[in-house]
Structures are given as structure tokens and as C-alpha cells.
Tab-separated table of C-alpha atoms in Angstrom:
chain	number	residue	atom	x	y	z
A	805	MET	CA	0.000	0.000	0.000
A	806	ALA	CA	1.740	3.181	-1.172
A	807	VAL	CA	0.909	6.577	0.286
A	808	ALA	CA	0.412	9.264	-2.336
A	809	CYS	CA	2.245	12.540	-1.748
A	810	PRO	CA	1.696	15.227	-4.390
A	811	ASN	CA	3.551	17.947	-2.458
A	812	MET	CA	7.218	17.029	-2.195
A	813	SER	CA	8.238	19.622	0.408
A	814	ILE	CA	10.982	18.184	2.588
A	815	VAL	CA	12.449	18.761	6.028
A	816	VAL	CA	15.819	17.471	7.168
A	817	ILE	CA	15.992	16.634	10.881
A	818	VAL	CA	19.377	16.397	12.589
A	819	PRO	CA	19.508	15.196	16.217
A	820	TYR	CA	22.811	16.017	17.898
A	821	TYR	CA	24.663	15.614	21.171
A	822	ASN	CA	28.162	17.059	21.722
A	823	GLU	CA	29.093	17.214	18.031
A	824	SER	CA	31.175	20.407	18.109
A	825	LYS	CA	34.052	18.875	16.111
A	826	ILE	CA	31.989	17.798	13.113
A	827	ILE	CA	28.716	19.740	13.171
A	828	GLU	CA	29.901	22.336	10.643
A	829	LYS	CA	30.675	19.585	8.117
A	830	THR	CA	27.141	18.267	8.572
A	831	LEU	CA	25.674	21.747	8.076
A	832	ASP	CA	27.822	22.356	4.989
A	833	SER	CA	26.791	19.003	3.508
A	834	ILE	CA	23.082	19.737	3.927
A	835	ASN	CA	23.537	23.263	2.582
A	836	SER	CA	25.357	21.875	-0.475
A	837	GLN	CA	22.555	19.545	-1.565
A	838	THR	CA	21.650	19.758	-5.241
A	839	ILE	CA	17.998	19.978	-4.150
A	840	LYS	CA	17.554	22.280	-1.184
A	841	PRO	CA	15.277	21.175	1.671
A	842	ASP	CA	12.397	23.459	2.598
A	843	SER	CA	13.582	23.488	6.192
A	844	VAL	CA	16.304	22.007	8.380
A	845	ILE	CA	15.625	21.346	12.058
A	846	LEU	CA	18.554	20.635	14.355
A	847	VAL	CA	17.523	19.193	17.718
A	848	ASP	CA	19.857	19.525	20.696
A	849	SER	CA	19.609	16.370	22.815
A	850	GLY	CA	21.187	18.104	25.811
A	851	SER	CA	24.713	18.881	24.637
A	852	THR	CA	27.258	20.018	27.203
A	853	ASP	CA	29.757	21.387	24.695
A	854	LYS	CA	29.529	24.309	22.244
A	855	THR	CA	27.676	22.515	19.442
A	856	SER	CA	24.565	24.690	19.765
A	857	GLU	CA	26.637	27.903	19.731
A	858	ILE	CA	28.507	26.743	16.617
A	859	ILE	CA	25.194	26.008	14.885
A	860	ASN	CA	23.787	29.442	15.732
A	861	GLU	CA	26.956	31.137	14.520
A	862	TRP	CA	26.855	29.133	11.266
A	863	ILE	CA	23.190	30.043	10.673
A	864	ASN	CA	23.879	33.748	11.240
A	865	LYS	CA	27.035	33.699	9.134
A	866	HIS	CA	25.326	32.096	6.144
A	867	ASN	CA	21.979	33.850	6.731
A	868	LYS	CA	20.119	30.552	6.575
A	869	LYS	CA	16.652	31.306	7.906
A	870	LEU	CA	15.380	27.853	6.994
A	871	PHE	CA	17.804	26.282	9.488
A	872	LYS	CA	16.296	26.077	12.984
A	873	ASN	CA	18.120	25.078	16.154
A	874	ILE	CA	15.861	23.605	18.860
A	875	TYR	CA	16.830	22.934	22.459
A	876	SER	CA	14.498	21.160	24.859
A	877	GLY	CA	16.696	19.606	27.521
A	878	LYS	CA	18.329	16.196	27.672
A	879	MET	CA	16.615	13.800	25.268
A	880	SER	CA	17.215	10.446	23.626
A	881	PRO	CA	17.947	10.360	19.878
A	882	SER	CA	14.486	8.947	19.133
A	883	SER	CA	12.775	11.670	21.191
A	884	SER	CA	14.835	14.320	19.392
A	885	ILE	CA	13.750	13.018	15.999
A	886	ASN	CA	10.124	12.934	17.154
A	887	LEU	CA	10.381	16.528	18.314
A	888	GLY	CA	11.730	17.495	14.911
A	889	ILE	CA	8.826	15.751	13.197
A	890	LYS	CA	6.269	17.468	15.436
A	891	SER	CA	7.980	20.839	14.856
A	892	SER	CA	7.766	20.590	11.070
A	893	GLU	CA	5.011	20.734	8.449
A	894	GLU	CA	6.694	19.351	5.333
A	895	LYS	CA	5.292	16.296	3.534
A	896	ILE	CA	8.602	14.434	3.420
A	897	ILE	CA	10.532	13.697	6.620
A	898	SER	CA	14.228	12.939	6.376
A	899	TYR	CA	16.708	12.617	9.180
A	900	ILE	CA	20.449	12.283	9.175
A	901	ASP	CA	23.003	11.654	11.905
A	902	CYS	CA	26.012	13.855	12.534
A	903	GLY	CA	29.436	12.472	11.689
A	904	LEU	CA	28.504	11.189	8.235
A	905	ASP	CA	29.945	12.060	4.849
A	906	ILE	CA	26.768	13.012	2.988
A	907	PRO	CA	26.836	13.027	-0.847
A	908	SER	CA	25.614	16.299	-2.372
A	909	ASN	CA	22.926	14.480	-4.400
A	910	TRP	CA	21.491	12.597	-1.405
A	911	LEU	CA	18.124	14.373	-1.356
A	912	GLU	CA	17.766	14.668	-5.131
A	913	SER	CA	18.577	11.022	-5.779
A	914	SER	CA	16.277	9.682	-3.057
A	915	LEU	CA	13.412	12.010	-4.004
A	916	ASN	CA	13.681	10.860	-7.620
A	917	GLN	CA	13.503	7.249	-6.486
A	918	MET	CA	10.529	7.991	-4.249
A	919	ASN	CA	8.694	9.464	-7.239
A	920	GLN	CA	9.758	6.728	-9.633
A	921	TYR	CA	8.612	3.831	-7.444
A	922	ASN	CA	5.937	5.677	-5.447
A	923	SER	CA	7.718	4.548	-2.288
A	924	ASP	CA	6.537	5.415	1.198
A	925	MET	CA	10.138	5.392	2.386
A	926	VAL	CA	13.468	5.483	0.591
A	927	SER	CA	16.513	4.366	2.554
A	928	THR	CA	20.202	4.492	1.694
A	929	ARG	CA	23.223	2.409	2.592
A	930	ILE	CA	26.082	3.141	4.958
A	931	PHE	CA	29.656	1.953	4.474
A	932	THR	CA	31.264	0.634	7.675
A	933	ALA	CA	34.965	-0.144	7.917
A	934	GLY	CA	36.398	1.316	11.122
A	935	LYS	CA	39.518	3.383	11.723
A	936	THR	CA	41.559	1.725	14.471
A	937	ILE	CA	42.032	-1.986	15.129
A	938	ILE	CA	39.538	-1.817	18.013
A	939	ASP	CA	37.018	0.071	15.902
A	940	LYS	CA	37.403	-2.436	13.050
A	941	SER	CA	36.931	-5.364	15.441
A	942	PHE	CA	33.658	-3.988	16.817
A	943	ILE	CA	32.469	-3.128	13.304
A	944	ALA	CA	33.212	-6.663	12.081
A	945	GLN	CA	31.122	-8.048	14.962
A	946	THR	CA	28.180	-5.669	14.474
A	947	TYR	CA	27.631	-3.843	11.182
A	948	GLY	CA	30.222	-5.657	9.102
A	949	PHE	CA	33.782	-4.755	8.018
A	950	LYS	CA	33.802	-2.905	4.684
A	951	ASN	CA	30.116	-3.591	4.319
A	952	ASN	CA	27.374	-1.506	2.693
A	953	ARG	CA	24.379	-2.068	4.932
A	954	ILE	CA	20.893	-0.598	4.693
A	955	CYS	CA	20.316	2.025	7.363
A	956	LEU	CA	17.492	4.228	8.645
A	957	PRO	CA	19.561	7.440	8.950
A	958	GLY	CA	19.449	9.115	5.562
A	959	SER	CA	15.945	7.815	4.844
A	960	LEU	CA	13.175	9.913	3.321
A	961	ILE	CA	9.755	9.095	4.766
A	962	LYS	CA	6.356	10.405	3.727
A	963	ARG	CA	4.714	12.176	6.638
A	964	ARG	CA	1.490	10.207	6.296
A	965	VAL	CA	3.454	7.041	7.169
A	966	PHE	CA	3.543	8.259	10.763
A	967	ASP	CA	-0.251	8.490	10.743
A	968	PHE	CA	-0.294	4.728	10.176
A	969	ILE	CA	2.407	3.577	12.592
A	970	GLY	CA	2.996	6.504	14.953
A	971	LEU	CA	6.266	8.236	15.733
A	972	PHE	CA	9.540	6.533	16.645
A	973	LEU	CA	9.727	4.558	19.873
A	974	ASP	CA	10.176	7.339	22.439
A	975	LYS	CA	12.849	7.821	25.096
A	976	VAL	CA	15.292	5.201	23.815
A	977	ARG	CA	18.843	5.434	22.563
A	978	ALA	CA	18.695	2.397	20.284
A	979	SER	CA	16.344	-0.210	18.782
A	980	TYR	CA	13.850	2.445	17.639
A	981	ASP	CA	14.945	1.719	14.062
A	982	ILE	CA	14.154	-2.014	14.419
A	983	ASP	CA	10.809	-1.160	16.009
A	984	PHE	CA	9.943	1.340	13.258
A	985	ILE	CA	10.857	-0.960	10.370
A	986	LYS	CA	8.888	-3.838	11.890
A	987	LYS	CA	5.740	-1.708	12.213
A	988	PHE	CA	6.343	-0.251	8.738
A	989	HIS	CA	6.219	-3.707	7.152
A	990	GLN	CA	3.257	-4.768	9.280
A	991	HIS	CA	1.222	-2.061	7.526
A	992	ASN	CA	2.374	-3.271	4.083
A	993	LEU	CA	3.977	0.054	3.294
A	994	LYS	CA	6.488	0.286	0.458
A	995	ARG	CA	10.186	0.773	1.145
A	996	SER	CA	12.824	1.046	-1.558
A	997	ILE	CA	16.604	1.184	-1.212
A	998	ASN	CA	18.618	3.849	-2.991
A	999	ASP	CA	21.842	1.986	-3.781
A	1000	LYS	CA	23.245	5.070	-5.504
A	1001	ILE	CA	23.778	6.842	-2.175
A	1002	ILE	CA	26.404	5.492	0.214
A	1003	LEU	CA	26.924	7.276	3.529
A	1004	LYS	CA	30.288	7.015	5.286
A	1005	TYR	CA	31.534	7.890	8.759
A	1006	LEU	CA	33.873	10.860	8.990
A	1007	GLY	CA	35.814	9.336	11.893
A	1008	ILE	CA	35.413	6.462	14.321
A	1009	ASN	CA	32.626	4.151	13.169
A	1010	TYR	CA	31.751	2.465	16.477
A	1011	THR	CA	34.207	2.998	19.339
A	1012	ASN	CA	37.714	4.247	20.070
A	1013	SER	CA	38.368	1.926	23.035
A	1014	LEU	CA	37.288	-1.396	24.514
A	1015	LEU	CA	35.766	0.318	27.563
A	1016	ASN	CA	33.732	2.776	25.502
A	1017	GLY	CA	32.641	-0.092	23.281
A	1018	ALA	CA	31.354	-1.997	26.315
A	1019	LYS	CA	29.498	1.076	27.603
A	1020	LYS	CA	27.931	1.732	24.199
A	1021	VAL	CA	26.704	-1.851	23.744
A	1022	TYR	CA	25.336	-1.930	27.300
A	1023	SER	CA	23.435	1.350	26.929
A	1024	TYR	CA	22.017	0.311	23.549
A	1025	SER	CA	20.847	-3.016	25.004
A	1026	LEU	CA	18.759	-1.357	27.706
A	1027	ASP	CA	16.111	-0.462	25.123
A	1028	ALA	CA	15.828	-3.749	23.234
A	1029	TRP	CA	12.905	-5.218	25.213
A	1030	ASN	CA	10.743	-2.254	24.175
A	1031	ALA	CA	11.306	-2.708	20.452
A	1032	THR	CA	8.863	-4.648	18.294
A	1033	GLY	CA	10.704	-7.290	16.278
A	1034	ASP	CA	13.981	-7.299	18.228
A	1035	ASN	CA	14.475	-10.946	19.198
A	1036	LYS	CA	18.071	-10.655	20.398
A	1037	PRO	CA	17.168	-10.346	24.121
A	1038	ILE	CA	15.292	-13.655	24.080
A	1039	ILE	CA	18.069	-15.366	22.099
A	1040	TYR	CA	20.727	-14.151	24.515
A	1041	ILE	CA	18.788	-15.212	27.606
A	1042	LEU	CA	18.253	-18.679	26.096
A	1043	LEU	CA	21.958	-18.998	25.246
A	1044	VAL	CA	23.011	-17.971	28.754
A	1045	GLY	CA	20.578	-20.515	30.178
A	1046	THR	CA	22.006	-23.227	27.910
A	1047	PHE	CA	25.564	-22.487	29.054
A	1048	LEU	CA	24.556	-22.539	32.718
A	1049	ILE	CA	22.673	-25.833	32.415
A	1050	SER	CA	25.548	-27.503	30.548
A	1051	PHE	CA	28.037	-26.237	33.159
A	1052	PHE	CA	26.193	-28.036	35.956
A	1053	LEU	CA	25.213	-31.141	33.983
A	1054	SER	CA	28.256	-31.966	31.854
A	1055	SER	CA	31.726	-30.429	31.788
A	1056	GLN	CA	32.345	-32.053	28.387
A	1057	ILE	CA	29.279	-30.463	26.790
A	1058	PHE	CA	30.144	-27.157	28.445
A	1059	LEU	CA	33.665	-27.295	26.965
A	1060	ILE	CA	32.278	-28.045	23.505
A	1061	LEU	CA	29.912	-25.082	23.801
A	1062	ILE	CA	32.746	-22.773	24.850
A	1063	ILE	CA	34.955	-23.854	21.942
A	1064	SER	CA	32.032	-23.499	19.509
A	1065	TYR	CA	31.279	-20.048	20.894
A	1066	LEU	CA	34.885	-18.855	20.483
A	1067	ILE	CA	35.066	-20.122	16.912
A	1068	SER	CA	31.739	-18.485	16.066
A	1069	ARG	CA	32.563	-15.129	17.641
A	1070	THR	CA	36.137	-14.980	16.383
A	1071	VAL	CA	35.676	-16.242	12.829
A	1072	LEU	CA	32.189	-17.224	11.679
A	1073	ILE	CA	30.181	-14.188	12.812
A	1074	PRO	CA	32.700	-11.594	11.513
A	1075	ILE	CA	32.824	-13.382	8.158
A	1076	TYR	CA	29.040	-13.530	7.953
A	1077	LYS	CA	28.623	-9.890	8.992
A	1078	SER	CA	31.419	-8.621	6.786
A	1079	LYS	CA	30.817	-10.918	3.818
A	1080	LYS	CA	34.572	-11.013	3.315
A	1081	SER	CA	37.159	-13.760	3.073
A	1082	LEU	CA	38.743	-15.385	6.116
A	1083	SER	CA	42.164	-13.966	5.204
A	1084	LEU	CA	40.830	-10.413	5.280
A	1085	ILE	CA	39.186	-10.887	8.672
A	1086	ILE	CA	42.286	-12.430	10.239
A	1087	SER	CA	44.575	-9.803	8.699
A	1088	TYR	CA	43.765	-7.136	11.263
A	1089	ASN	CA	44.249	-9.307	14.369
A	1090	ILE	CA	42.041	-12.220	15.291
A	1091	LEU	CA	42.690	-11.671	19.012
A	1092	TYR	CA	40.898	-8.319	18.978
A	1093	LEU	CA	37.983	-9.903	17.149
A	1094	CYS	CA	37.626	-12.420	19.962
A	1095	ILE	CA	37.902	-9.769	22.679
A	1096	ALA	CA	35.421	-7.454	20.945
A	1097	GLY	CA	32.951	-10.303	20.482
A	1098	MET	CA	33.124	-11.295	24.147
A	1099	ILE	CA	32.715	-7.690	25.286
A	1100	ILE	CA	29.663	-7.301	23.055
A	1101	ASP	CA	28.015	-10.457	24.402
A	1102	ILE	CA	28.756	-9.721	28.063
A	1103	SER	CA	27.573	-6.118	27.732
A	1104	ARG	CA	24.434	-7.086	25.838
A	1105	THR	CA	23.528	-9.776	28.338
A	1106	GLY	CA	24.039	-7.351	31.218
A	1107	GLY	CA	21.919	-4.706	29.514
A	1108	TYR	CA	19.141	-7.154	28.678
A	1109	ILE	CA	18.985	-8.532	32.216
A	1110	LYS	CA	19.096	-5.059	33.776
A	1111	SER	CA	16.306	-3.746	31.548
A	1112	LEU	CA	14.211	-6.854	32.164
A	1113	ILE	CA	14.513	-6.343	35.921
A	1114	ILE	CA	13.518	-2.689	35.570
A	1115	LYS	CA	10.595	-3.620	33.325
A	1116	ASN	CA	9.299	-6.228	35.792
A	1117	ASN	CA	9.635	-3.816	38.733
A	1118	CYS	CA	7.651	-1.199	36.818
A	1119	ASN	CA	4.917	-3.732	36.066
A	1120	ASP	CA	4.716	-4.665	39.763
């Protein structure tokens, strides 16, 4: 079921939090689009640095009245995007994250595809590779090393879509994309992928240290139980239960499970995620792949259990 949209007015929504080092590049990229948006709404999620000041200075310097900078206290990324949607009137909603290299024909190319296929949403791809060995290891275990994956940032969405499925899952840092896409497909709406546009990170793709990687995975996992269609929490709880049962019942089975886990996390999962050869994966240090994989699983499990406890306490 496609949603007709005769008026192609478009708003670009940019949620941000402490992006002072790269925010000007984001503003310049949006300003350099071959098709200009009708408005640009930047939503401050509670920054503690000078990002908001830099934005205001940039707007005044370039006399860009269509660029609006909104501050409403500390918010999650999903809440910031929702605020941008509610603060706009355009028929096409697009949002983009900071820290991405945005092609100048992003809006034009995706709008053309939306018209050509009468799509309700047009998404792009993002290239993930990583910068440091730690960053590459986390990328290989999550998004995929040197992989072009479909992403929600950079998407163009017809406003009427939100009348069908509602806004993004509120007050969460992650999983709102999984929740949104699941509901989108449940309503038989039409999504097309613009393979002509590839977004890239300007710097670190995932994390610059093992500790920050653990914190990021843990914080992202706290929201997973709230997302429609995210089955990872259940899978992780079942796997933990299987390991615990085997530990008490049979040391031999437990050892086999541990060896299988290490092989999967160190080799099989990175290859599957990255869709690259074994030699390429091993080339940038198999030890870090193993460490990154274990950190991800421990942090996810901790986040899932913590959020489940909080959820049950709230229900009581």
C-alpha cells in the first residue's frame, strides 16, 4: 500500500549531542545539496559542549533562515527526531546523523527514487569499515567490516506514514529503528533502497576503546525489550541458560559449547557480517575480534537482564 504525496516539500531533521568537532561539516553538507530542503531542524539532545553555539553562529554567518536550532533539555535520539517531526510541516521527513559524509545528491537522488517507485520510504546504505584496530573489530562483529548495509539514517519518509504507525519509539537510545521498520512492514507500506547513495563515517565508526565499546553496547541493550521485532534479548537469555545448564550437567558439553562459541565469535560471525574472506578478517588481528565479540556479548547480556529487571519492577 503506497501513500500518495503530491507535495514534495521536505524537512531534514538532525539530532545532535556534543558534536562540536563535526557539526559544521554536517551543516555544509546539507547546505550543499543539489535539491535544497524546505527546512532544516537541528535538535539539541542536551549537549554540554559548544555545538549549539557553533550552529547558531553558522546560521547567522550564512543567513540561513530555513535552518532552525531547537533545544528542549536532555533527550534520547528517538525523542529528538520525534520533536523534529512534530515541529515541522513538510510532507517528506528525512533525518540524518552527525558524523557522516553526505553526498551532495542525497536528497535529489532519493526524491527521484521515491517518485519513480511511489515509495513510502526510501533508505540508503552506509559503508562501515572502522579506523583503528579496536574500531574495526567492533564493526566486524556488528555492522560488518567494509560492508554496505541498509540504514534508517538518511531515509526519506512520507509524513502520512507516521499516521499509520505513529512516531519513533520514544525515550530510547537504540532499537527504535528495528521497532519502526517492523511496524512499517506490518502495515504493508512500500520501502525502496537507494543503492546510488552510500553514507560514510567521517571518523570512528563504532568505538575508540574497549571500555567505551562496552558502555555503548550496554546502553544500547537497555532499550531492546521495548522494540517490536527485536528478538536478540530472548536469544541471549536462552543462550546464557544453555551455558549454565551444561556447566552443571556436563563439563564435556560445556567445553564443547565454549569452543564453539569462540570459533563463532572470532571467525564465523565476523565473516558472515562482513561478507569477506577469512584472510581479510584475520589480517587485522584475530585476538581483537575475539575480545570485541566477548565484550559485546557480556555487555548485551548485562543490559538485557538489567532492563528486564527494571521492566518487571515497573509492572509490579
